[in-house]
Amino acid sequence: MITFNRRQTLATMGAAAAVGLAAPAIAQNKKIVVGALRFTSHSGSFVAFERDYFKEAGLDVELRFFQAAQPMAVAIASGDVDYAVTAISGGLVSLAQKGAIKVIGGALQEEAGIDGQKFLVSDAAYQAGVTSPAMLDGKSYGITQAGSSFHYMGSKMAAAEGINLTFKPLQKVGAIIGALKSGQIDAWSIVPHIAKPLSGSGAVHIIGNVADYLPDYQVTTVFTSAKNASEDRDLTQSFLNGFSKGVADYNSAMIAKDGGEDGVNAMVDLIHKYVYTDRPREKAAPSIINGTMRLNEGAALNVASVADQLSWFQSEGLVDADITLDQLIDTSYVKTMGA
């Protein structure tokens, strides 16, 4: 169920009004830094940047790229980055408890009917008979850091299947991919634009869907400093206005296919500037298209999923037991689900 409070209604009205304006009536050319990963799931930021939606919102944006979620959270807390999209990590939750950051919206969510994140195994594990997540008992599972989204997905799957995994922190996605392909780890989970090409290589195999264990999982969120969220509401709303227009364009082109094949191709061209940049366009395009998952319109936030993630962090002893959901999220900017 989607609910609104008075502040959310006013914020939504403001966002809708801004969409129809060439530039909102706030400070122009405000310099901000936006954090991102080179994933198709971050396309809302890429589209807003390339199609000048951030500029229309009065923002001069620099995109800064990271290789994992936790360093991005630290960059927000330190003021090196103003807004970012990433998965909730234990480090992010701890920084929220200290009053440094706030989750203000949602970006990517598992959704019924849309191909989502996959569980993968190495070829060695597959040839040894591991053909479903339930068969991973005692196997090694790659994560970036303890408390990362990979840790959460693997742990929730293991709990559901009644199995045990050995989690191996490898810091970077590239390192996990290398370890999986070489058989140094047995399993991992990742978005489809990475999972499907890896599976096609023969060195890795898809054995299940994350959504089977975590339906409606809020995979990534939009977050900022607590100061921006509470004291600079105009700036924060401007960022969300620009970002939301980028999300709407992405969904229109890649999910609804409103522009037909030409629209898909134009969006692939745009995304290729940021994702799979080391590949020629013709080789990058299938992976980008395979990675299509709907982004949250208007940066809507699934509060129930975030609450479940927080509860898991606490149960694992990765964050303090007394941190509250209100310390982590500010629901005044966007629509919420599951509250």
Tab-separated table of C-alpha atoms in Angstrom:
chain	number	residue	atom	x	y	z
A	1	MET	CA	0.000	0.000	0.000
A	2	ILE	CA	1.227	3.523	-0.822
A	3	THR	CA	0.660	6.136	1.839
A	4	PHE	CA	1.135	9.887	1.996
A	5	ASN	CA	1.522	12.301	4.832
A	6	ARG	CA	1.066	16.058	4.438
A	7	ARG	CA	4.781	16.756	3.913
A	8	GLN	CA	5.052	13.995	1.317
A	9	THR	CA	2.020	15.339	-0.544
A	10	LEU	CA	3.512	18.819	-0.668
A	11	ALA	CA	6.863	17.418	-1.783
A	12	THR	CA	5.234	15.374	-4.524
A	13	MET	CA	3.271	18.396	-5.708
A	14	GLY	CA	6.490	20.367	-5.821
A	15	ALA	CA	8.219	17.652	-7.825
A	16	ALA	CA	5.367	17.521	-10.321
A	17	ALA	CA	5.435	21.262	-10.746
A	18	ALA	CA	9.170	21.291	-11.302
A	19	VAL	CA	8.904	18.768	-14.125
A	20	GLY	CA	7.041	21.306	-16.211
A	21	LEU	CA	9.496	24.153	-15.642
A	22	ALA	CA	12.640	24.949	-17.558
A	23	ALA	CA	14.297	25.790	-14.223
A	24	PRO	CA	12.897	25.850	-10.680
A	25	ALA	CA	12.761	29.043	-8.692
A	26	ILE	CA	15.768	28.183	-6.511
A	27	ALA	CA	19.495	28.918	-6.679
A	28	GLN	CA	20.897	28.168	-10.128
A	29	ASN	CA	24.069	26.229	-10.926
A	30	LYS	CA	24.474	24.881	-7.400
A	31	LYS	CA	27.520	22.611	-7.528
A	32	ILE	CA	26.927	19.117	-6.128
A	33	VAL	CA	28.661	15.743	-6.363
A	34	VAL	CA	26.563	12.640	-7.037
A	35	GLY	CA	27.951	9.192	-6.226
A	36	ALA	CA	27.280	6.172	-8.438
A	37	LEU	CA	28.401	2.714	-9.443
A	38	ARG	CA	28.859	1.732	-13.082
A	39	PHE	CA	25.683	-0.380	-13.064
A	40	THR	CA	22.577	0.000	-15.225
A	41	SER	CA	20.650	0.310	-11.956
A	42	HIS	CA	22.222	3.764	-11.575
A	43	SER	CA	20.838	4.927	-14.907
A	44	GLY	CA	18.502	7.463	-13.285
A	45	SER	CA	21.562	9.580	-12.455
A	46	PHE	CA	23.164	9.005	-15.863
A	47	VAL	CA	20.030	10.030	-17.778
A	48	ALA	CA	19.397	13.075	-15.584
A	49	PHE	CA	22.991	14.172	-16.171
A	50	GLU	CA	23.084	13.538	-19.921
A	51	ARG	CA	19.652	15.047	-20.660
A	52	ASP	CA	20.242	18.119	-18.488
A	53	TYR	CA	17.489	17.325	-15.992
A	54	PHE	CA	19.863	18.177	-13.169
A	55	LYS	CA	20.671	21.467	-14.895
A	56	GLU	CA	16.959	22.215	-15.266
A	57	ALA	CA	16.675	21.657	-11.524
A	58	GLY	CA	19.347	24.302	-10.945
A	59	LEU	CA	22.205	21.907	-10.265
A	60	ASP	CA	25.740	21.677	-11.628
A	61	VAL	CA	26.427	17.960	-11.103
A	62	GLU	CA	29.703	16.083	-11.005
A	63	LEU	CA	29.324	12.290	-11.126
A	64	ARG	CA	31.820	10.451	-8.946
A	65	PHE	CA	32.198	6.682	-9.281
A	66	PHE	CA	32.815	4.039	-6.628
A	67	GLN	CA	33.368	0.281	-6.639
A	68	ALA	CA	31.315	-0.636	-3.550
A	69	ALA	CA	28.471	0.712	-1.427
A	70	GLN	CA	30.237	1.276	1.865
A	71	PRO	CA	32.896	3.753	0.626
A	72	MET	CA	30.094	5.795	-0.922
A	73	ALA	CA	28.347	6.053	2.443
A	74	VAL	CA	31.588	7.254	4.021
A	75	ALA	CA	31.960	9.865	1.263
A	76	ILE	CA	28.461	11.201	1.960
A	77	ALA	CA	29.202	11.423	5.691
A	78	SER	CA	32.466	13.272	5.063
A	79	GLY	CA	30.867	15.759	2.673
A	80	ASP	CA	32.904	14.622	-0.338
A	81	VAL	CA	29.664	13.508	-2.031
A	82	ASP	CA	26.272	15.208	-1.678
A	83	TYR	CA	23.792	12.604	-2.978
A	84	ALA	CA	24.197	8.982	-3.983
A	85	VAL	CA	22.443	5.795	-4.993
A	86	THR	CA	23.561	2.534	-3.475
A	87	ALA	CA	22.532	-0.495	-1.470
A	88	ILE	CA	22.076	-0.243	2.274
A	89	SER	CA	25.173	-1.517	4.066
A	90	GLY	CA	26.083	-1.944	7.713
A	91	GLY	CA	28.405	1.023	7.416
A	92	LEU	CA	25.605	3.192	6.059
A	93	VAL	CA	23.318	2.192	8.947
A	94	SER	CA	25.998	2.986	11.528
A	95	LEU	CA	26.597	6.396	9.973
A	96	ALA	CA	22.863	7.062	10.069
A	97	GLN	CA	22.833	6.242	13.780
A	98	LYS	CA	25.566	8.833	14.285
A	99	GLY	CA	23.388	11.424	12.558
A	100	ALA	CA	25.603	11.643	9.481
A	101	ILE	CA	23.338	10.360	6.682
A	102	LYS	CA	19.702	9.738	5.744
A	103	VAL	CA	18.012	7.499	3.190
A	104	ILE	CA	15.527	9.738	1.354
A	105	GLY	CA	14.197	7.523	-1.448
A	106	GLY	CA	14.352	4.271	-3.370
A	107	ALA	CA	16.113	3.495	-6.643
A	108	LEU	CA	16.027	-0.187	-7.647
A	109	GLN	CA	13.577	-2.782	-6.348
A	110	GLU	CA	12.904	-6.426	-7.105
A	111	GLU	CA	9.517	-6.637	-8.813
A	112	ALA	CA	7.303	-9.541	-9.815
A	113	GLY	CA	7.337	-10.031	-13.583
A	114	ILE	CA	10.663	-8.232	-14.121
A	115	ASP	CA	13.832	-10.287	-14.389
A	116	GLY	CA	15.965	-9.426	-11.363
A	117	GLN	CA	19.102	-10.361	-9.486
A	118	LYS	CA	20.504	-13.867	-9.801
A	119	PHE	CA	22.312	-16.397	-7.640
A	120	LEU	CA	25.429	-17.637	-9.421
A	121	VAL	CA	27.844	-20.521	-8.901
A	122	SER	CA	31.257	-21.284	-10.324
A	123	ASP	CA	31.557	-23.889	-13.027
A	124	ALA	CA	33.429	-26.134	-10.597
A	125	ALA	CA	30.551	-26.017	-8.108
A	126	TYR	CA	27.996	-26.542	-10.867
A	127	GLN	CA	29.818	-29.559	-12.257
A	128	ALA	CA	29.959	-30.932	-8.705
A	129	GLY	CA	26.149	-30.871	-8.636
A	130	VAL	CA	25.276	-27.474	-7.151
A	131	THR	CA	22.300	-26.543	-9.330
A	132	SER	CA	20.075	-24.663	-6.888
A	133	PRO	CA	20.621	-22.322	-3.915
A	134	ALA	CA	19.435	-25.069	-1.540
A	135	MET	CA	22.536	-27.089	-2.502
A	136	LEU	CA	25.037	-24.449	-1.337
A	137	ASP	CA	25.355	-25.784	2.227
A	138	GLY	CA	28.937	-25.399	3.407
A	139	LYS	CA	29.981	-23.499	0.294
A	140	SER	CA	31.803	-20.160	0.033
A	141	TYR	CA	29.916	-17.025	-0.975
A	142	GLY	CA	31.511	-13.831	-2.261
A	143	ILE	CA	30.703	-10.422	-0.728
A	144	THR	CA	32.357	-7.025	-0.880
A	145	GLN	CA	32.305	-6.383	2.878
A	146	ALA	CA	30.507	-7.783	5.896
A	147	GLY	CA	27.158	-6.026	6.043
A	148	SER	CA	26.984	-5.436	2.277
A	149	SER	CA	23.890	-6.123	0.181
A	150	PHE	CA	25.593	-9.304	-1.067
A	151	HIS	CA	25.955	-10.462	2.538
A	152	TYR	CA	22.276	-9.702	3.182
A	153	MET	CA	21.042	-11.570	0.091
A	154	GLY	CA	23.187	-14.614	0.753
A	155	SER	CA	22.284	-14.738	4.431
A	156	LYS	CA	18.539	-14.425	3.840
A	157	MET	CA	18.648	-17.162	1.213
A	158	ALA	CA	20.677	-19.416	3.502
A	159	ALA	CA	18.235	-18.883	6.370
A	160	ALA	CA	15.280	-19.707	4.128
A	161	GLU	CA	16.945	-22.908	2.906
A	162	GLY	CA	18.304	-23.906	6.325
A	163	ILE	CA	21.903	-24.027	5.099
A	164	ASN	CA	25.241	-22.520	6.134
A	165	LEU	CA	27.522	-20.396	3.955
A	166	THR	CA	31.076	-19.166	4.429
A	167	PHE	CA	31.142	-15.494	3.460
A	168	LYS	CA	34.350	-14.218	1.895
A	169	PRO	CA	34.837	-10.422	1.757
A	170	LEU	CA	36.710	-9.462	-1.421
A	171	GLN	CA	36.150	-5.677	-1.329
A	172	LYS	CA	35.381	-5.062	-5.015
A	173	VAL	CA	32.899	-6.467	-7.505
A	174	GLY	CA	35.682	-7.119	-10.006
A	175	ALA	CA	37.547	-9.214	-7.456
A	176	ILE	CA	34.419	-11.264	-6.742
A	177	ILE	CA	33.886	-11.906	-10.446
A	178	GLY	CA	37.487	-13.071	-10.844
A	179	ALA	CA	37.241	-15.353	-7.811
A	180	LEU	CA	33.959	-16.873	-9.028
A	181	LYS	CA	35.210	-17.492	-12.565
A	182	SER	CA	38.374	-19.140	-11.255
A	183	GLY	CA	36.543	-21.244	-8.680
A	184	GLN	CA	38.140	-19.572	-5.665
A	185	ILE	CA	34.613	-18.980	-4.340
A	186	ASP	CA	31.530	-21.059	-5.010
A	187	ALA	CA	28.668	-18.571	-5.216
A	188	TRP	CA	27.524	-14.941	-5.441
A	189	SER	CA	24.434	-12.841	-6.265
A	190	ILE	CA	24.293	-9.852	-8.610
A	191	VAL	CA	22.130	-7.787	-10.954
A	192	PRO	CA	21.179	-9.412	-14.288
A	193	HIS	CA	23.314	-7.233	-16.541
A	194	ILE	CA	26.356	-8.796	-14.872
A	195	ALA	CA	24.878	-12.232	-14.104
A	196	LYS	CA	23.694	-13.103	-17.602
A	197	PRO	CA	26.918	-12.386	-19.515
A	198	LEU	CA	28.914	-14.272	-16.874
A	199	SER	CA	26.584	-17.228	-17.249
A	200	GLY	CA	26.882	-17.070	-21.025
A	201	SER	CA	30.662	-17.425	-20.761
A	202	GLY	CA	30.333	-20.948	-19.368
A	203	ALA	CA	32.592	-20.209	-16.403
A	204	VAL	CA	29.620	-19.286	-14.196
A	205	HIS	CA	26.049	-20.604	-13.949
A	206	ILE	CA	22.738	-19.056	-12.813
A	207	ILE	CA	21.003	-21.277	-10.248
A	208	GLY	CA	18.233	-19.086	-8.828
A	209	ASN	CA	16.529	-15.721	-8.432
A	210	VAL	CA	16.964	-13.372	-5.490
A	211	ALA	CA	13.287	-12.371	-5.750
A	212	ASP	CA	12.272	-15.937	-4.829
A	213	TYR	CA	13.702	-15.263	-1.367
A	214	LEU	CA	13.316	-11.490	-1.124
A	215	PRO	CA	10.202	-10.338	-3.005
A	216	ASP	CA	9.969	-6.539	-3.349
A	217	TYR	CA	13.525	-6.190	-2.002
A	218	GLN	CA	14.574	-2.517	-2.039
A	219	VAL	CA	17.934	-3.211	-3.623
A	220	THR	CA	19.258	0.335	-3.755
A	221	THR	CA	18.266	3.597	-2.125
A	222	VAL	CA	18.853	7.306	-2.608
A	223	PHE	CA	20.627	8.899	0.315
A	224	THR	CA	22.307	12.104	1.423
A	225	SER	CA	23.761	13.729	4.503
A	226	ALA	CA	21.421	14.266	7.428
A	227	LYS	CA	22.212	17.975	7.114
A	228	ASN	CA	21.056	18.121	3.496
A	229	ALA	CA	17.903	16.188	4.346
A	230	SER	CA	16.903	18.367	7.266
A	231	GLU	CA	18.400	21.798	6.536
A	232	ASP	CA	18.584	22.090	2.747
A	233	ARG	CA	15.220	20.791	1.624
A	234	ASP	CA	15.132	22.892	-1.565
A	235	LEU	CA	18.468	21.457	-2.712
A	236	THR	CA	17.425	17.920	-1.834
A	237	GLN	CA	14.075	18.247	-3.596
A	238	SER	CA	15.845	19.696	-6.643
A	239	PHE	CA	18.128	16.674	-6.792
A	240	LEU	CA	15.160	14.316	-6.510
A	241	ASN	CA	13.284	16.234	-9.228
A	242	GLY	CA	16.134	15.831	-11.697
A	243	PHE	CA	16.847	12.248	-10.706
A	244	SER	CA	13.170	11.274	-10.972
A	245	LYS	CA	12.943	12.608	-14.526
A	246	GLY	CA	15.943	10.458	-15.438
A	247	VAL	CA	14.249	7.438	-13.871
A	248	ALA	CA	11.016	8.131	-15.771
A	249	ASP	CA	12.887	8.300	-19.095
A	250	TYR	CA	14.729	5.063	-18.346
A	251	ASN	CA	11.552	3.162	-17.451
A	252	SER	CA	9.730	4.562	-20.466
A	253	ALA	CA	12.469	3.468	-22.863
A	254	MET	CA	13.578	0.156	-21.341
A	255	ILE	CA	10.508	-1.217	-19.537
A	256	ALA	CA	7.449	0.234	-21.320
A	257	LYS	CA	9.377	0.600	-24.618
A	258	ASP	CA	7.335	3.675	-25.448
A	259	GLY	CA	9.881	4.693	-28.071
A	260	GLY	CA	10.144	1.261	-29.647
A	261	GLU	CA	13.521	-0.097	-30.704
A	262	ASP	CA	14.792	3.399	-31.488
A	263	GLY	CA	14.074	4.443	-27.907
A	264	VAL	CA	15.827	1.387	-26.522
A	265	ASN	CA	18.852	1.978	-28.738
A	266	ALA	CA	19.083	5.634	-27.762
A	267	MET	CA	18.991	4.684	-24.076
A	268	VAL	CA	21.615	1.991	-24.576
A	269	ASP	CA	23.854	4.564	-26.281
A	270	LEU	CA	23.486	6.863	-23.280
A	271	ILE	CA	24.103	4.173	-20.661
A	272	HIS	CA	27.108	2.834	-22.559
A	273	LYS	CA	28.942	6.075	-21.744
A	274	TYR	CA	29.029	4.841	-18.132
A	275	VAL	CA	28.545	1.058	-18.150
A	276	TYR	CA	30.786	-1.453	-19.979
A	277	THR	CA	32.848	1.415	-21.318
A	278	ASP	CA	35.711	-0.998	-22.021
A	279	ARG	CA	33.584	-2.852	-24.588
A	280	PRO	CA	32.469	-1.708	-28.038
A	281	ARG	CA	28.837	-0.705	-28.176
A	282	GLU	CA	27.703	-3.807	-30.057
A	283	LYS	CA	29.138	-6.072	-27.341
A	284	ALA	CA	27.927	-3.905	-24.450
A	285	ALA	CA	24.346	-3.532	-25.695
A	286	PRO	CA	23.085	-7.078	-24.926
A	287	SER	CA	24.367	-6.863	-21.356
A	288	ILE	CA	22.816	-3.442	-20.814
A	289	ILE	CA	19.478	-4.652	-22.172
A	290	ASN	CA	19.663	-7.870	-20.133
A	291	GLY	CA	20.138	-5.759	-17.023
A	292	THR	CA	16.889	-3.899	-17.386
A	293	MET	CA	14.997	-3.703	-14.089
A	294	ARG	CA	12.376	-1.073	-13.328
A	295	LEU	CA	13.639	1.838	-11.251
A	296	ASN	CA	11.363	3.300	-8.582
A	297	GLU	CA	9.226	6.046	-10.146
A	298	GLY	CA	9.570	9.270	-8.207
A	299	ALA	CA	12.220	7.546	-6.041
A	300	ALA	CA	9.418	5.814	-4.082
A	301	LEU	CA	10.759	3.920	-1.068
A	302	ASN	CA	9.759	0.458	0.157
A	303	VAL	CA	9.893	1.070	3.895
A	304	ALA	CA	8.991	-2.521	4.773
A	305	SER	CA	12.033	-3.809	2.879
A	306	VAL	CA	14.339	-1.268	4.515
A	307	ALA	CA	12.950	-2.257	7.927
A	308	ASP	CA	13.697	-5.917	7.167
A	309	GLN	CA	17.255	-5.057	6.170
A	310	LEU	CA	17.762	-3.073	9.374
A	311	SER	CA	16.410	-5.968	11.426
A	312	TRP	CA	18.851	-8.344	9.702
A	313	PHE	CA	21.843	-6.073	10.386
A	314	GLN	CA	20.839	-5.983	14.038
A	315	SER	CA	20.293	-9.749	14.287
A	316	GLU	CA	23.770	-10.335	12.833
A	317	GLY	CA	25.371	-7.921	15.302
A	318	LEU	CA	26.565	-5.723	12.444
A	319	VAL	CA	24.923	-2.571	13.842
A	320	ASP	CA	23.710	-1.506	17.273
A	321	ALA	CA	20.501	-3.136	18.431
A	322	ASP	CA	18.945	0.166	19.496
A	323	ILE	CA	19.087	2.060	16.187
A	324	THR	CA	15.598	2.953	14.958
A	325	LEU	CA	14.150	3.100	11.467
A	326	ASP	CA	13.533	6.836	11.896
A	327	GLN	CA	17.261	7.350	12.397
A	328	LEU	CA	17.916	5.690	9.041
A	329	ILE	CA	15.217	7.103	6.755
A	330	ASP	CA	13.460	10.402	6.090
A	331	THR	CA	10.106	9.655	4.447
A	332	SER	CA	9.098	13.277	3.897
A	333	TYR	CA	10.310	13.537	0.306
A	334	VAL	CA	8.799	10.605	-1.596
A	335	LYS	CA	5.958	8.120	-1.701
A	336	THR	CA	6.422	5.151	0.602
A	337	MET	CA	5.367	1.523	0.266
A	338	GLY	CA	4.820	-1.062	2.972
A	339	ALA	CA	4.853	1.467	5.811
